[in-house]
Coordinates of C-alpha atoms in Angstrom, one line a residue:
Chain A
M168 CA 22.5 -14.7 -36.9
T169 CA 18.7 -14.7 -35.9
S170 CA 17.5 -16.5 -32.8
Q171 CA 18.2 -20.5 -32.9
H172 CA 18.7 -22.7 -30.3
T173 CA 21.2 -25.2 -30.6
G174 CA 19.8 -27.9 -28.5
E175 CA 22.5 -30.6 -28.8
M176 CA 26.2 -29.9 -27.8
P177 CA 28.6 -29.1 -30.5
A178 CA 30.9 -31.9 -32.0
I179 CA 34.0 -30.5 -30.1
S180 CA 33.0 -30.1 -26.6
Y181 CA 33.9 -26.8 -24.5
N182 CA 32.6 -26.3 -21.1
F183 CA 29.9 -23.8 -20.9
A184 CA 30.9 -20.5 -22.6
Y185 CA 34.3 -21.7 -23.1
L186 CA 36.1 -20.9 -19.9
D187 CA 36.3 -23.5 -17.1
E188 CA 34.1 -22.9 -14.0
Q189 CA 37.1 -22.0 -11.7
T190 CA 38.0 -19.2 -13.8
K191 CA 34.5 -18.1 -14.4
R192 CA 33.9 -18.1 -10.5
M193 CA 37.4 -16.0 -10.2
I194 CA 35.7 -13.2 -12.7
R195 CA 32.4 -13.4 -10.9
R196 CA 34.4 -12.3 -7.7
A197 CA 36.2 -9.5 -9.5
I198 CA 32.8 -8.6 -11.0
L199 CA 30.9 -8.6 -7.5
K200 CA 33.6 -6.2 -6.1
A201 CA 33.4 -4.1 -8.8
I202 CA 29.7 -3.6 -8.5
A203 CA 30.2 -3.0 -4.7
I204 CA 32.7 -0.2 -5.5
P205 CA 31.0 1.6 -8.7
G206 CA 33.9 2.7 -11.0
Y207 CA 36.7 1.2 -9.1
Q208 CA 39.2 -0.7 -11.5
V209 CA 39.4 -4.5 -9.9
P210 CA 42.4 -6.5 -11.1
F211 CA 41.7 -10.1 -12.4
A212 CA 43.5 -12.8 -13.6
A213 CA 42.5 -12.3 -17.2
R214 CA 42.9 -15.7 -19.5
E215 CA 44.4 -16.0 -22.9
M216 CA 41.2 -16.2 -25.0
P217 CA 41.3 -17.6 -28.8
M218 CA 41.4 -14.1 -30.3
P219 CA 43.9 -11.4 -30.3
Y220 CA 44.3 -8.8 -27.7
G221 CA 42.1 -5.6 -28.9
W222 CA 39.4 -7.9 -30.3
G223 CA 37.2 -7.7 -27.1
T224 CA 39.2 -10.4 -25.0
G225 CA 38.0 -8.7 -21.9
G226 CA 34.4 -8.3 -22.8
V227 CA 34.4 -12.1 -23.9
Q228 CA 35.5 -12.9 -20.3
V229 CA 32.9 -11.1 -18.6
T230 CA 30.2 -12.2 -21.2
A231 CA 31.4 -16.0 -20.3
A232 CA 31.3 -15.4 -16.7
V233 CA 28.0 -14.0 -16.6
L234 CA 26.3 -16.1 -19.3
G235 CA 23.6 -18.5 -18.6
P236 CA 21.8 -21.1 -20.9
D237 CA 18.6 -19.3 -20.7
D238 CA 20.4 -15.9 -21.8
V239 CA 19.6 -14.3 -25.0
L240 CA 23.1 -12.7 -26.7
K241 CA 23.4 -9.7 -28.7
V242 CA 26.8 -8.6 -29.7
I243 CA 27.5 -5.0 -31.4
D244 CA 30.6 -3.4 -32.7
Q245 CA 30.4 0.2 -33.3
G246 CA 26.7 -0.1 -33.2
A247 CA 26.4 -2.6 -35.9
D248 CA 25.4 -6.3 -35.4
D249 CA 27.3 -7.5 -38.6
T250 CA 30.5 -6.2 -38.6
T251 CA 33.4 -8.9 -38.1
N252 CA 34.0 -8.5 -34.5
A253 CA 30.2 -8.7 -33.5
V254 CA 29.9 -11.6 -35.7
A255 CA 32.8 -13.6 -34.6
I256 CA 32.2 -13.0 -31.1
R257 CA 28.4 -13.9 -31.5
G258 CA 29.6 -17.2 -33.4
F259 CA 31.9 -17.9 -30.4
F260 CA 29.1 -18.3 -27.8
E261 CA 26.7 -19.9 -30.2
K262 CA 29.5 -22.5 -30.7
T263 CA 31.0 -22.8 -27.0
A264 CA 27.6 -22.1 -25.1
G265 CA 25.0 -22.6 -27.5
V266 CA 22.8 -19.9 -26.3
A267 CA 20.3 -18.0 -28.4
T268 CA 21.5 -14.9 -30.1
T269 CA 19.6 -11.9 -31.3
T270 CA 20.3 -8.7 -32.9
A271 CA 17.2 -7.1 -31.5
T272 CA 18.3 -4.7 -28.7
T273 CA 14.9 -5.1 -26.6
E274 CA 15.0 -9.2 -27.1
A275 CA 18.6 -9.4 -25.8
T276 CA 19.1 -10.1 -22.1
L277 CA 23.1 -9.9 -22.5
I278 CA 24.6 -7.1 -24.7
Q279 CA 28.3 -7.3 -25.5
T280 CA 29.5 -4.0 -27.1
R281 CA 32.4 -2.4 -28.7
H282 CA 32.2 1.7 -28.8
R283 CA 28.4 2.0 -28.6
I284 CA 25.5 2.2 -26.2
P285 CA 22.2 0.8 -28.1
E286 CA 19.9 3.7 -28.9
T287 CA 16.8 1.9 -27.4
K288 CA 16.7 2.4 -23.9
L289 CA 17.9 -0.5 -21.8
S290 CA 15.8 -2.2 -19.1
E291 CA 16.3 -3.8 -15.6
N292 CA 16.5 -7.4 -17.0
Q293 CA 19.5 -6.5 -19.1
I294 CA 23.2 -6.7 -18.6
L295 CA 25.4 -4.5 -20.9
V296 CA 29.3 -5.6 -21.4
Y297 CA 31.8 -3.2 -22.7
Q298 CA 35.0 -4.3 -24.1
V299 CA 37.5 -1.7 -23.0
P300 CA 41.1 -1.3 -24.6
I301 CA 42.6 0.9 -21.9
P302 CA 40.7 1.3 -18.3
E303 CA 42.6 4.1 -16.9
P304 CA 41.4 7.2 -17.6
L305 CA 44.6 9.0 -16.2
R306 CA 47.0 7.0 -18.3
F307 CA 48.1 9.2 -20.8
L308 CA 48.6 12.2 -18.1
E309 CA 50.4 10.0 -15.6
P310 CA 52.3 6.8 -17.1
R311 CA 53.1 5.2 -13.8
E312 CA 50.4 2.8 -12.4
T313 CA 51.6 3.2 -9.0
E314 CA 50.8 6.8 -9.3
T315 CA 47.5 6.5 -10.8
R316 CA 46.4 4.0 -8.1
Q317 CA 47.4 6.5 -5.5
L318 CA 45.4 9.3 -7.5
H319 CA 42.4 7.0 -7.3
A320 CA 42.8 6.0 -4.0
L321 CA 42.9 9.6 -2.6
E322 CA 40.5 10.9 -5.1
E323 CA 43.1 13.4 -6.6
Y324 CA 41.5 14.0 -9.9
G325 CA 42.9 17.4 -10.6
L326 CA 44.9 16.1 -13.5
M327 CA 41.8 14.9 -15.3
H328 CA 40.8 18.5 -15.7
V329 CA 44.2 19.6 -16.8
K330 CA 43.3 17.3 -19.8
L331 CA 40.2 18.9 -20.6
Y332 CA 42.0 22.4 -19.9
E333 CA 44.5 21.4 -22.6
D334 CA 41.2 21.0 -25.0
I335 CA 39.7 24.2 -24.5
A336 CA 43.1 25.9 -24.7
R337 CA 44.1 24.4 -28.0
H338 CA 40.4 23.8 -29.7
G339 CA 38.2 26.6 -27.5
H340 CA 35.9 23.9 -26.6
I341 CA 36.2 20.4 -24.9
A342 CA 37.4 18.5 -27.9
T343 CA 37.6 15.0 -26.2
T344 CA 34.8 13.2 -28.3
Y345 CA 35.3 9.7 -27.0
A346 CA 36.2 8.2 -24.1
Y347 CA 35.2 11.0 -22.3
P348 CA 36.0 10.6 -18.5
V349 CA 33.3 10.5 -16.0
E350 CA 32.7 10.3 -12.4
V351 CA 30.6 7.4 -10.9
A352 CA 28.6 7.6 -7.7
G353 CA 30.4 10.8 -6.7
R354 CA 33.5 9.1 -6.1
Y355 CA 36.0 7.2 -8.8
V356 CA 36.8 8.8 -12.3
M357 CA 36.2 6.1 -15.0
D358 CA 36.9 5.5 -18.5
P359 CA 33.9 4.8 -20.1
S360 CA 35.7 2.9 -23.0
P361 CA 35.8 4.4 -26.4
I362 CA 32.2 4.9 -26.6
P363 CA 31.3 8.6 -28.3
K364 CA 30.5 11.0 -25.5
F365 CA 27.2 11.0 -27.1
D366 CA 26.5 8.1 -25.2
N367 CA 27.5 9.5 -22.1
P368 CA 24.1 10.4 -20.7
K369 CA 22.8 7.0 -21.3
M370 CA 25.1 5.4 -18.6
D371 CA 23.5 8.0 -15.9
D372 CA 20.7 6.4 -14.0
C373 CA 20.6 3.3 -16.4
P374 CA 18.5 0.5 -15.3
A375 CA 20.7 -2.1 -16.8
L376 CA 23.8 -3.2 -15.2
Q377 CA 27.0 -2.3 -16.9
L378 CA 30.2 -4.1 -17.0
F379 CA 33.7 -3.4 -18.4
G380 CA 36.2 -5.9 -19.3
A381 CA 39.8 -5.0 -20.3
G382 CA 41.5 -8.3 -21.2
R383 CA 45.1 -7.0 -22.0
E384 CA 45.0 -4.7 -18.9
K385 CA 43.4 -7.4 -16.7
R386 CA 41.1 -5.1 -15.3
I387 CA 37.1 -5.3 -14.6
Y388 CA 34.8 -2.5 -13.5
A389 CA 31.0 -1.7 -13.2
I390 CA 28.1 0.6 -13.1
P391 CA 25.5 -0.7 -10.9
P392 CA 21.8 -0.1 -12.1
Y393 CA 20.5 3.5 -11.3
T394 CA 23.9 5.3 -10.4
T395 CA 24.7 8.7 -10.9
V396 CA 27.4 8.9 -13.7
R397 CA 28.6 12.4 -14.3
S398 CA 30.7 13.5 -17.3
L399 CA 33.4 16.0 -16.0
D400 CA 33.5 19.4 -17.1
F401 CA 34.3 23.2 -16.5
E402 CA 31.5 25.5 -14.9
D403 CA 31.8 27.9 -17.7
H404 CA 32.4 25.1 -20.4
P405 CA 29.6 22.5 -19.6
F406 CA 29.3 19.1 -20.9
K407 CA 27.6 18.9 -24.4
V408 CA 26.9 15.8 -26.9
Q409 CA 27.5 15.9 -30.4
R410 CA 24.7 17.1 -32.6
F411 CA 23.8 16.0 -36.1
A412 CA 22.6 18.7 -38.8
K413 CA 20.5 16.1 -40.5
P414 CA 18.3 13.1 -39.5
C415 CA 19.3 9.7 -40.6
A416 CA 19.2 9.2 -44.2
L417 CA 17.7 5.8 -44.1
C418 CA 15.1 6.0 -41.1
A419 CA 14.8 9.8 -40.7
A420 CA 15.6 9.4 -36.8
T421 CA 16.7 12.4 -34.9
G422 CA 18.7 12.7 -31.6
V423 CA 20.8 9.5 -32.7
Y424 CA 24.2 8.9 -33.3
L425 CA 25.1 8.9 -36.9
D426 CA 28.0 7.4 -38.9
E427 CA 29.2 9.1 -42.1
V428 CA 29.0 6.9 -45.5
I429 CA 31.3 8.0 -48.2
L430 CA 29.2 7.1 -51.3
D431 CA 31.6 8.2 -54.2
D432 CA 34.8 10.1 -54.9
R433 CA 33.0 13.3 -55.7
G434 CA 32.0 14.3 -52.1
G435 CA 29.1 12.5 -52.2
R436 CA 28.0 11.1 -48.3
M437 CA 25.4 10.3 -46.1
F438 CA 24.8 9.9 -42.7
V439 CA 23.0 7.1 -41.2
C440 CA 22.2 5.3 -37.9
S441 CA 25.2 3.7 -36.2
D442 CA 22.8 1.5 -34.3
T443 CA 21.7 -0.9 -37.2
D444 CA 19.1 -2.8 -34.9
Y445 CA 17.6 0.7 -34.2
C446 CA 17.6 1.8 -38.0
N447 CA 16.2 -1.5 -39.2
A448 CA 13.1 -1.6 -37.0
R449 CA 12.5 2.0 -37.7
Q450 CA 12.4 1.1 -41.4
A451 CA 10.2 -2.0 -40.9
E452 CA 7.8 0.5 -39.1
G453 CA 7.8 2.4 -42.2
H454 CA 10.1 5.4 -41.3
R455 CA 12.0 6.6 -44.4
G456 CA 14.5 8.9 -44.7
E457 CA 15.6 11.0 -47.8
M458 CA 18.0 8.3 -49.4
A459 CA 16.0 5.3 -48.3
A460 CA 14.2 2.9 -50.8
P461 CA 10.7 3.1 -51.1
V462 CA 8.5 0.6 -49.6
S463 CA 8.3 -2.2 -52.0
S464 CA 5.3 -4.4 -52.4
S465 CA 7.2 -7.7 -51.7
G466 CA 7.3 -6.5 -48.2
G467 CA 9.8 -5.8 -45.8
A468 CA 11.9 -3.9 -48.0
V469 CA 14.3 -3.1 -45.1
L470 CA 17.6 -1.9 -46.9
P471 CA 21.2 -3.4 -46.3
H472 CA 22.6 -1.2 -43.8
P473 CA 25.3 0.5 -45.7
T474 CA 28.9 0.3 -44.2
P475 CA 29.8 3.5 -42.2
L476 CA 33.5 5.0 -42.4
P477 CA 34.9 5.8 -39.2
H478 CA 35.1 9.5 -39.0
G479 CA 36.6 11.9 -36.6
E480 CA 37.4 9.4 -34.3
R481 CA 40.9 8.0 -34.4
E482 CA 41.0 4.1 -33.8
Q483 CA 42.4 3.5 -30.2
G484 CA 44.5 0.6 -30.5
D485 CA 41.3 -1.3 -30.1
A486 CA 39.8 -4.0 -32.5
P487 CA 40.1 -2.9 -35.9
S488 CA 36.8 -3.4 -37.4
L489 CA 36.5 -4.4 -41.4
T490 CA 34.3 -1.4 -42.4
L491 CA 35.0 -1.6 -45.9
T492 CA 32.9 -4.7 -46.4
A493 CA 29.2 -4.4 -47.4
R494 CA 27.0 -5.1 -44.6
G495 CA 24.7 -8.0 -45.7
A496 CA 21.1 -7.8 -45.2
P497 CA 19.6 -9.1 -42.2
E498 CA 18.1 -12.8 -42.7
G499 CA 14.6 -12.6 -43.9
A500 CA 14.8 -9.0 -45.2
G501 CA 14.2 -8.5 -48.9
E502 CA 17.0 -7.4 -50.9
G503 CA 17.1 -3.4 -51.3
P504 CA 17.0 -2.4 -54.5
F505 CA 19.4 0.1 -54.2
G506 CA 21.6 -1.9 -51.8
A507 CA 24.4 -2.6 -54.3
E508 CA 24.6 1.0 -55.5
I509 CA 25.0 2.5 -51.8
A510 CA 27.3 -0.1 -50.6
S511 CA 29.6 0.6 -53.7
Chain B
M207 CA 44.3 35.1 5.8
T208 CA 47.8 33.8 4.9
D209 CA 49.4 37.1 5.5
Q210 CA 47.7 37.1 9.0
A211 CA 48.7 34.1 9.8
N212 CA 52.1 34.7 8.9
Q213 CA 51.9 37.6 11.1
A214 CA 50.7 35.8 13.9
L215 CA 53.4 33.2 13.5
A216 CA 56.2 35.9 13.2
A217 CA 54.8 37.6 16.2
A218 CA 55.0 34.5 18.1
D219 CA 58.3 33.7 16.7
A220 CA 57.4 30.0 16.3
P221 CA 59.4 27.9 13.6
L222 CA 57.6 26.6 10.7
L223 CA 59.3 23.8 10.1
V224 CA 61.4 21.5 12.9
S225 CA 63.8 18.8 12.0
E226 CA 65.2 16.9 15.1
G227 CA 68.2 14.4 14.8
L228 CA 67.3 13.8 11.3
S229 CA 69.3 10.7 9.8
K230 CA 69.1 8.8 6.6
N231 CA 71.6 5.8 5.9
Y232 CA 71.9 4.3 2.4
G233 CA 72.8 0.6 3.7
A234 CA 76.1 0.8 5.4
R235 CA 76.7 4.6 4.0
I236 CA 75.7 7.6 5.4
G237 CA 73.4 10.1 3.6
C238 CA 72.7 12.6 6.5
R239 CA 73.6 12.3 9.8
D240 CA 71.7 13.9 13.1
V241 CA 70.5 17.2 11.5
S242 CA 68.4 19.5 13.8
L243 CA 67.3 22.9 12.3
D244 CA 64.4 25.0 12.5
I245 CA 62.9 27.3 9.6
Y246 CA 61.1 30.3 10.6
P247 CA 58.1 31.8 8.3
G248 CA 59.6 34.3 5.7
E249 CA 63.1 33.3 6.2
V250 CA 65.4 32.0 3.5
L251 CA 67.8 29.3 4.7
A252 CA 70.7 28.0 2.1
V253 CA 72.4 24.9 2.6
V254 CA 75.7 24.7 1.0
G255 CA 78.5 21.9 0.7
E256 CA 80.1 20.2 -2.0
S257 CA 78.8 17.4 -3.9
G258 CA 77.9 14.0 -1.8
S259 CA 77.7 16.3 1.2
G260 CA 74.2 15.1 2.1
K261 CA 72.5 18.6 1.0
S262 CA 69.9 16.8 -1.6
T263 CA 69.4 13.9 1.1
L264 CA 68.4 16.5 3.5
L265 CA 66.1 18.5 1.0
G266 CA 64.4 15.0 0.5
L267 CA 64.1 14.2 4.2
L268 CA 62.8 17.8 5.0
S269 CA 60.3 17.5 2.0
T270 CA 59.3 14.0 3.1
E271 CA 60.0 12.8 -0.1
L272 CA 62.4 10.3 1.6
A273 CA 61.7 8.6 4.5
A274 CA 64.1 9.2 7.4
S275 CA 66.3 6.4 9.0
A276 CA 66.1 8.6 12.6
G277 CA 64.9 11.6 13.7
R278 CA 61.5 13.5 12.6
V279 CA 60.2 16.6 10.9
S280 CA 57.4 18.4 12.2
Y281 CA 55.5 21.4 10.3
R282 CA 53.3 24.1 12.0
M283 CA 49.9 23.6 10.1
R284 CA 47.9 26.9 9.1
D285 CA 45.8 26.2 12.4
G286 CA 49.3 27.0 14.2
V287 CA 49.8 23.5 15.5
L288 CA 53.0 21.9 15.2
R289 CA 52.4 18.2 13.8
D290 CA 55.1 15.2 13.2
L291 CA 54.9 14.9 9.3
A292 CA 55.6 11.0 9.8
S293 CA 52.1 10.9 11.5
L294 CA 49.9 12.3 8.5
G295 CA 48.4 10.4 6.5
A296 CA 49.1 9.9 2.5
A297 CA 46.2 12.1 1.8
E298 CA 46.9 14.8 4.0
R299 CA 50.5 15.0 3.3
R300 CA 50.0 15.3 -0.5
L301 CA 47.4 18.3 0.0
L302 CA 50.0 19.9 1.9
M303 CA 52.8 19.3 -0.5
R304 CA 50.5 20.8 -3.4
T305 CA 48.9 23.7 -1.5
D306 CA 51.2 24.9 1.3
W307 CA 54.4 23.9 -0.1
G308 CA 56.4 24.2 -3.3
L309 CA 59.2 22.0 -4.7
I310 CA 61.4 23.5 -7.3
R311 CA 63.7 20.9 -8.8
Q312 CA 67.1 21.6 -10.6
N313 CA 66.0 20.0 -14.0
P314 CA 62.6 21.9 -14.5
A315 CA 61.7 18.7 -16.8
D316 CA 61.4 16.9 -13.5
G317 CA 59.0 19.3 -12.1
L318 CA 56.9 20.3 -15.3
R319 CA 54.6 18.5 -17.3
M320 CA 56.5 19.0 -20.4
A321 CA 53.5 17.6 -22.7
V322 CA 51.0 20.2 -21.3
S323 CA 50.9 23.9 -22.1
A324 CA 52.2 26.4 -19.9
G325 CA 49.1 27.5 -18.7
G326 CA 48.1 23.8 -17.9
N327 CA 51.1 23.5 -15.7
V328 CA 50.2 26.6 -13.7
G329 CA 46.5 25.8 -13.6
E330 CA 47.1 22.0 -12.3
R331 CA 47.4 22.8 -8.9
L332 CA 44.5 25.0 -9.0
M333 CA 42.5 22.2 -10.6
A334 CA 43.7 19.9 -8.0
V335 CA 42.3 22.1 -5.1
G336 CA 39.1 22.1 -6.7
W337 CA 38.8 25.1 -9.4
R338 CA 36.3 24.2 -11.9
H339 CA 35.9 27.6 -13.9
Y340 CA 38.1 27.6 -16.9
G341 CA 37.9 31.5 -17.3
N342 CA 39.3 32.0 -13.6
I343 CA 42.0 29.4 -14.0
R344 CA 42.9 30.9 -17.3
R345 CA 43.1 34.4 -15.7
E346 CA 45.0 33.1 -12.5
A347 CA 47.7 31.5 -14.9
T348 CA 48.0 34.6 -17.1
D349 CA 48.6 36.4 -14.1
W350 CA 51.2 34.3 -12.8
L351 CA 53.0 34.0 -16.3
G352 CA 53.3 37.8 -15.8
R353 CA 54.9 37.7 -12.5
V354 CA 57.6 35.5 -13.4
E355 CA 58.2 37.5 -16.8
I356 CA 56.8 35.0 -19.3
A357 CA 54.9 36.8 -22.2
A358 CA 51.4 36.2 -22.1
D359 CA 51.2 34.9 -25.6
R360 CA 53.2 31.8 -24.6
I361 CA 50.3 30.5 -22.5
D362 CA 49.3 27.6 -24.8
D363 CA 52.8 26.7 -25.8
D364 CA 54.1 23.6 -24.1
P365 CA 57.3 24.0 -21.9
R366 CA 59.4 22.0 -24.7
S367 CA 59.3 25.1 -26.6
F368 CA 60.9 27.1 -23.6
S369 CA 64.5 28.0 -22.9
G370 CA 66.1 26.9 -19.8
G371 CA 65.5 29.9 -17.9
M372 CA 61.9 30.2 -19.1
R373 CA 61.2 26.6 -17.7
Q374 CA 62.7 27.3 -14.5
R375 CA 60.4 30.4 -14.1
L376 CA 57.4 28.5 -15.4
Q377 CA 58.3 25.7 -12.3
I378 CA 58.3 28.7 -9.9
A379 CA 55.0 29.8 -11.0
R380 CA 53.5 26.5 -11.0
N381 CA 54.6 26.0 -7.5
L382 CA 53.7 29.6 -6.1
V383 CA 50.2 29.8 -7.6
T384 CA 48.5 28.1 -4.6
K385 CA 50.4 30.7 -2.6
P386 CA 52.5 28.5 -0.2
R387 CA 54.4 29.5 2.7
L388 CA 57.3 27.1 2.3
V389 CA 59.4 26.3 -0.8
F390 CA 62.3 23.7 -1.2
M391 CA 64.5 24.7 -3.8
D392 CA 67.1 22.2 -5.1
E393 CA 70.1 24.0 -7.4
P394 CA 67.5 26.5 -9.0
T395 CA 70.1 28.4 -10.9
G396 CA 71.9 25.0 -11.8
G397 CA 72.8 24.8 -15.5
L398 CA 71.5 28.4 -16.6
D399 CA 74.3 30.7 -17.8
V400 CA 75.2 33.8 -15.6
S401 CA 72.9 36.3 -17.1
V402 CA 70.0 34.3 -16.8
Q403 CA 70.8 33.0 -13.6
A404 CA 71.1 36.8 -12.3
R405 CA 67.6 37.7 -13.3
L406 CA 66.3 34.3 -12.0
L407 CA 67.8 35.0 -8.7
D408 CA 66.5 38.7 -8.8
L409 CA 63.0 37.2 -9.3
I410 CA 63.3 34.8 -6.7
R411 CA 64.2 37.2 -4.2
G412 CA 61.6 39.6 -5.2
L413 CA 58.8 36.9 -4.9
V414 CA 60.1 35.4 -1.5
S415 CA 60.0 39.1 -0.1
E416 CA 56.6 39.8 -1.7
M417 CA 54.9 36.7 -0.5
G418 CA 56.7 36.3 2.9
L419 CA 57.9 32.8 1.8
A420 CA 60.1 30.7 3.9
V421 CA 62.6 28.9 1.6
V422 CA 65.2 26.3 1.9
I423 CA 67.4 26.4 -1.0
V424 CA 70.2 23.7 -1.5
T425 CA 73.0 25.2 -3.6
H426 CA 76.7 24.6 -4.1
D427 CA 77.2 28.1 -5.1
L428 CA 78.2 30.5 -2.4
A429 CA 77.2 33.6 -4.4
V430 CA 73.3 32.3 -4.6
A431 CA 73.6 31.6 -1.0
R432 CA 74.8 35.3 -0.5
L433 CA 72.2 36.9 -2.8
L434 CA 69.2 35.0 -1.5
S435 CA 69.4 33.5 2.1
H436 CA 69.2 35.2 5.5
R437 CA 70.8 32.1 7.1
M438 CA 73.3 29.2 6.0
V439 CA 74.0 25.6 7.1
V440 CA 77.2 24.5 5.7
M441 CA 77.2 20.3 5.2
R442 CA 80.0 18.0 5.1
H443 CA 79.9 14.4 5.0
G444 CA 76.3 14.3 5.9
R445 CA 76.8 16.3 9.0
V446 CA 76.0 20.2 9.5
I447 CA 79.5 21.6 10.7
E448 CA 78.5 25.4 10.8
T449 CA 75.4 27.4 10.9
G450 CA 74.9 30.9 11.1
L451 CA 73.9 34.2 9.5
T452 CA 74.7 34.1 5.6
D453 CA 77.1 37.2 6.1
Q454 CA 78.6 35.9 9.1
V455 CA 79.5 32.5 7.8
L456 CA 80.9 33.5 4.3
D457 CA 83.1 36.7 5.9
D458 CA 83.9 35.2 9.0
P459 CA 84.1 31.3 8.5
R460 CA 85.0 29.3 11.8
E461 CA 85.7 25.8 10.3
P462 CA 88.5 25.1 8.4
Y463 CA 86.4 23.3 5.8
T464 CA 84.2 26.4 5.6
Q465 CA 87.2 28.5 5.5
L466 CA 88.2 26.5 2.3
L467 CA 84.8 26.4 0.6
V468 CA 84.7 30.2 0.9
S469 CA 88.6 30.9 -0.2
S470 CA 87.9 28.4 -3.2
V471 CA 85.3 30.8 -4.7
L472 CA 86.6 33.7 -6.9
A473 CA 84.2 36.6 -5.6
A474 CA 81.6 35.2 -3.1

C-alpha cells in the first residue's frame, strides 16, 4: 500500500502494464486525438480486461497506456485509497508493471480515480485518469447513438438544457448532483463521469492533464491542462456546488466534500472527508474534528478512516464499492483507540 | 420582423416553397412521381388521396425527411432568397427545421418527448435556439399552453398523462413556439374522436390565420381539407391528378377518381 519498488519481474511475466505494445499504441493514438479535441469522445478498440465491466476497465486501459516505469501511481475510489476497487487496481499495476504506488496525492504522478477529484490541488506533472460508466451526456435524453453524434457534431445542445429545465420544474432547483454536464473549451458538452458536482469547478483551468476512459462504451476523452470547463446552467438558476453544514468530524476541514457515516440505528451519524488521504494528512498535522481521537502519546494517532455510506447519490451501474467493510488504518499509523467503535 | 417579411413576400407574390419534378422510388415501386407545386405564404394546402397514394412520401420529400430520387425542393429563406434545400448543410437544414418550420405528426408520441414535462416539450425549441433564462422559457411555455387550451397547472405533467387530443395540441404548441412560417401536418386529426377533431380543427384554423402560417396538410379526410385548406392537391398512384381551390375541387371534381373520392364521403 505504501511506496515500494518491486525491482525484479514477477513470477508470471506480463508485458509492462498488462497490455501489449500495439494495444497501448492504439490507445495512445486515441488519447492524443482526445487531447487535440477537448471533450470529444474518441472511439477506441477497448480490450477485455481481467476485471468485469463497471469496475474501471476503461480507466485501467488509459492508465496502462500512459504509465511509465518511473511513474508513481495512486488509485482512489469515491475518494478513498483503501476500498476494494482502489486496492484491486493498485495491486494490478504493482503486479503487472512493478511501478511504485502511493496514497499521497502530492507524491503521485498518475492518479486513477472513480467518482472523485482529490481535494489537494493537482499540479502540471500529474495526470488524472477517470473511470467512466456512460460517456454520453445526452444518452438518457436521446437513445440513438447516430443522433447524439449528430447533435455533438452540429453543437446542438438544447436538449441538455431540457434536462436541467426538468430538474427545476420538478424540484425548484437543478437537482443533478453528480455527472453534472460541462462544456469544455467552449465547444463540446461532456459528461465528467459520476463525480459530485462539488468537484466540477476543480476541472476548470486545471494544471493536470485529465483523461477519461470508458471501457464498455469504448470511448476516450480528455481535458488538456489549463482548459476552460464550464458547468451548464440557466441565467436565473446559476450553477452551485453542494455545501455542508459542519466541518469534517475527524479533521475539521471545511470546503471539502464530506461523506455521511451512519454510526448506529438511533440516528447517530458523522460527516467525514471523502478524500481519505487529505483527511489523514490533516490529522497528522494535528487538526482535530469534534469526533476525532485526541493525539495519543504513542505518536501518529491517525484514526482509521471510517467507512462512508453512499448518500443521496444512486449508484450508476458502475462499480459497486464495498462500503460496509471497515477501512484499515494506513500502514505505519497507530491503531486508533476508537477505531473499532466508529467502524461498527 | 416576421410579419413584415411575410407581408413583403405576400406583396411580391413569391412562393415560399417550390417543388419541381419531385420523384421518389422505393426500389421498383413508385412512392411519388414528378410532383411540382408551389406553396405561398399564409396558404393552407391540403394533400388528399387514398392510402398508399404517396401523400406521406410527398410530405417527407417536401420536409427533407426523405431524399428525393429526382427533382428538387427550394425554400425562400427569411432573407428572401430562394434556395435549393439539398444544397444546405446539415446544420443549416436542422436550424431551419427547428425555427422556421414545424412538423406535426399523426401520432403525437412520435413528435413529443413523452418522458419530458409539457413545459419542457414546449421549451425545447427555445433552448435549442439559445434561450438560457428559465423564467422566460417558463413564461413562454405557459403562454403557449394557454393558446392551445391546456390548463396552466398541467405544465409539469408529462404527456403520458394527457389524452390524445391534449397530446396533439401540445405537439402543436411545441412546433409553433418559435413562430415558424411553414408547418407540415401529417393527418393531425387521425385517431381522435369527432368532437375532439372539431375542436382541434378550430384551434388550428385560428392559429393559422392569426400567425399567417403556410401549411401543408396531408389528410385522407375531405372534411378536414374543406375546413382548413385554401387549395387542394389530389394524389393517386404517386401522381398529382388534380389541383385547384378547395371548394372548386370538392364541389366540381373534374377527374373520375376525384369524383369517386368526393362521392364516397357521406357529407363533405
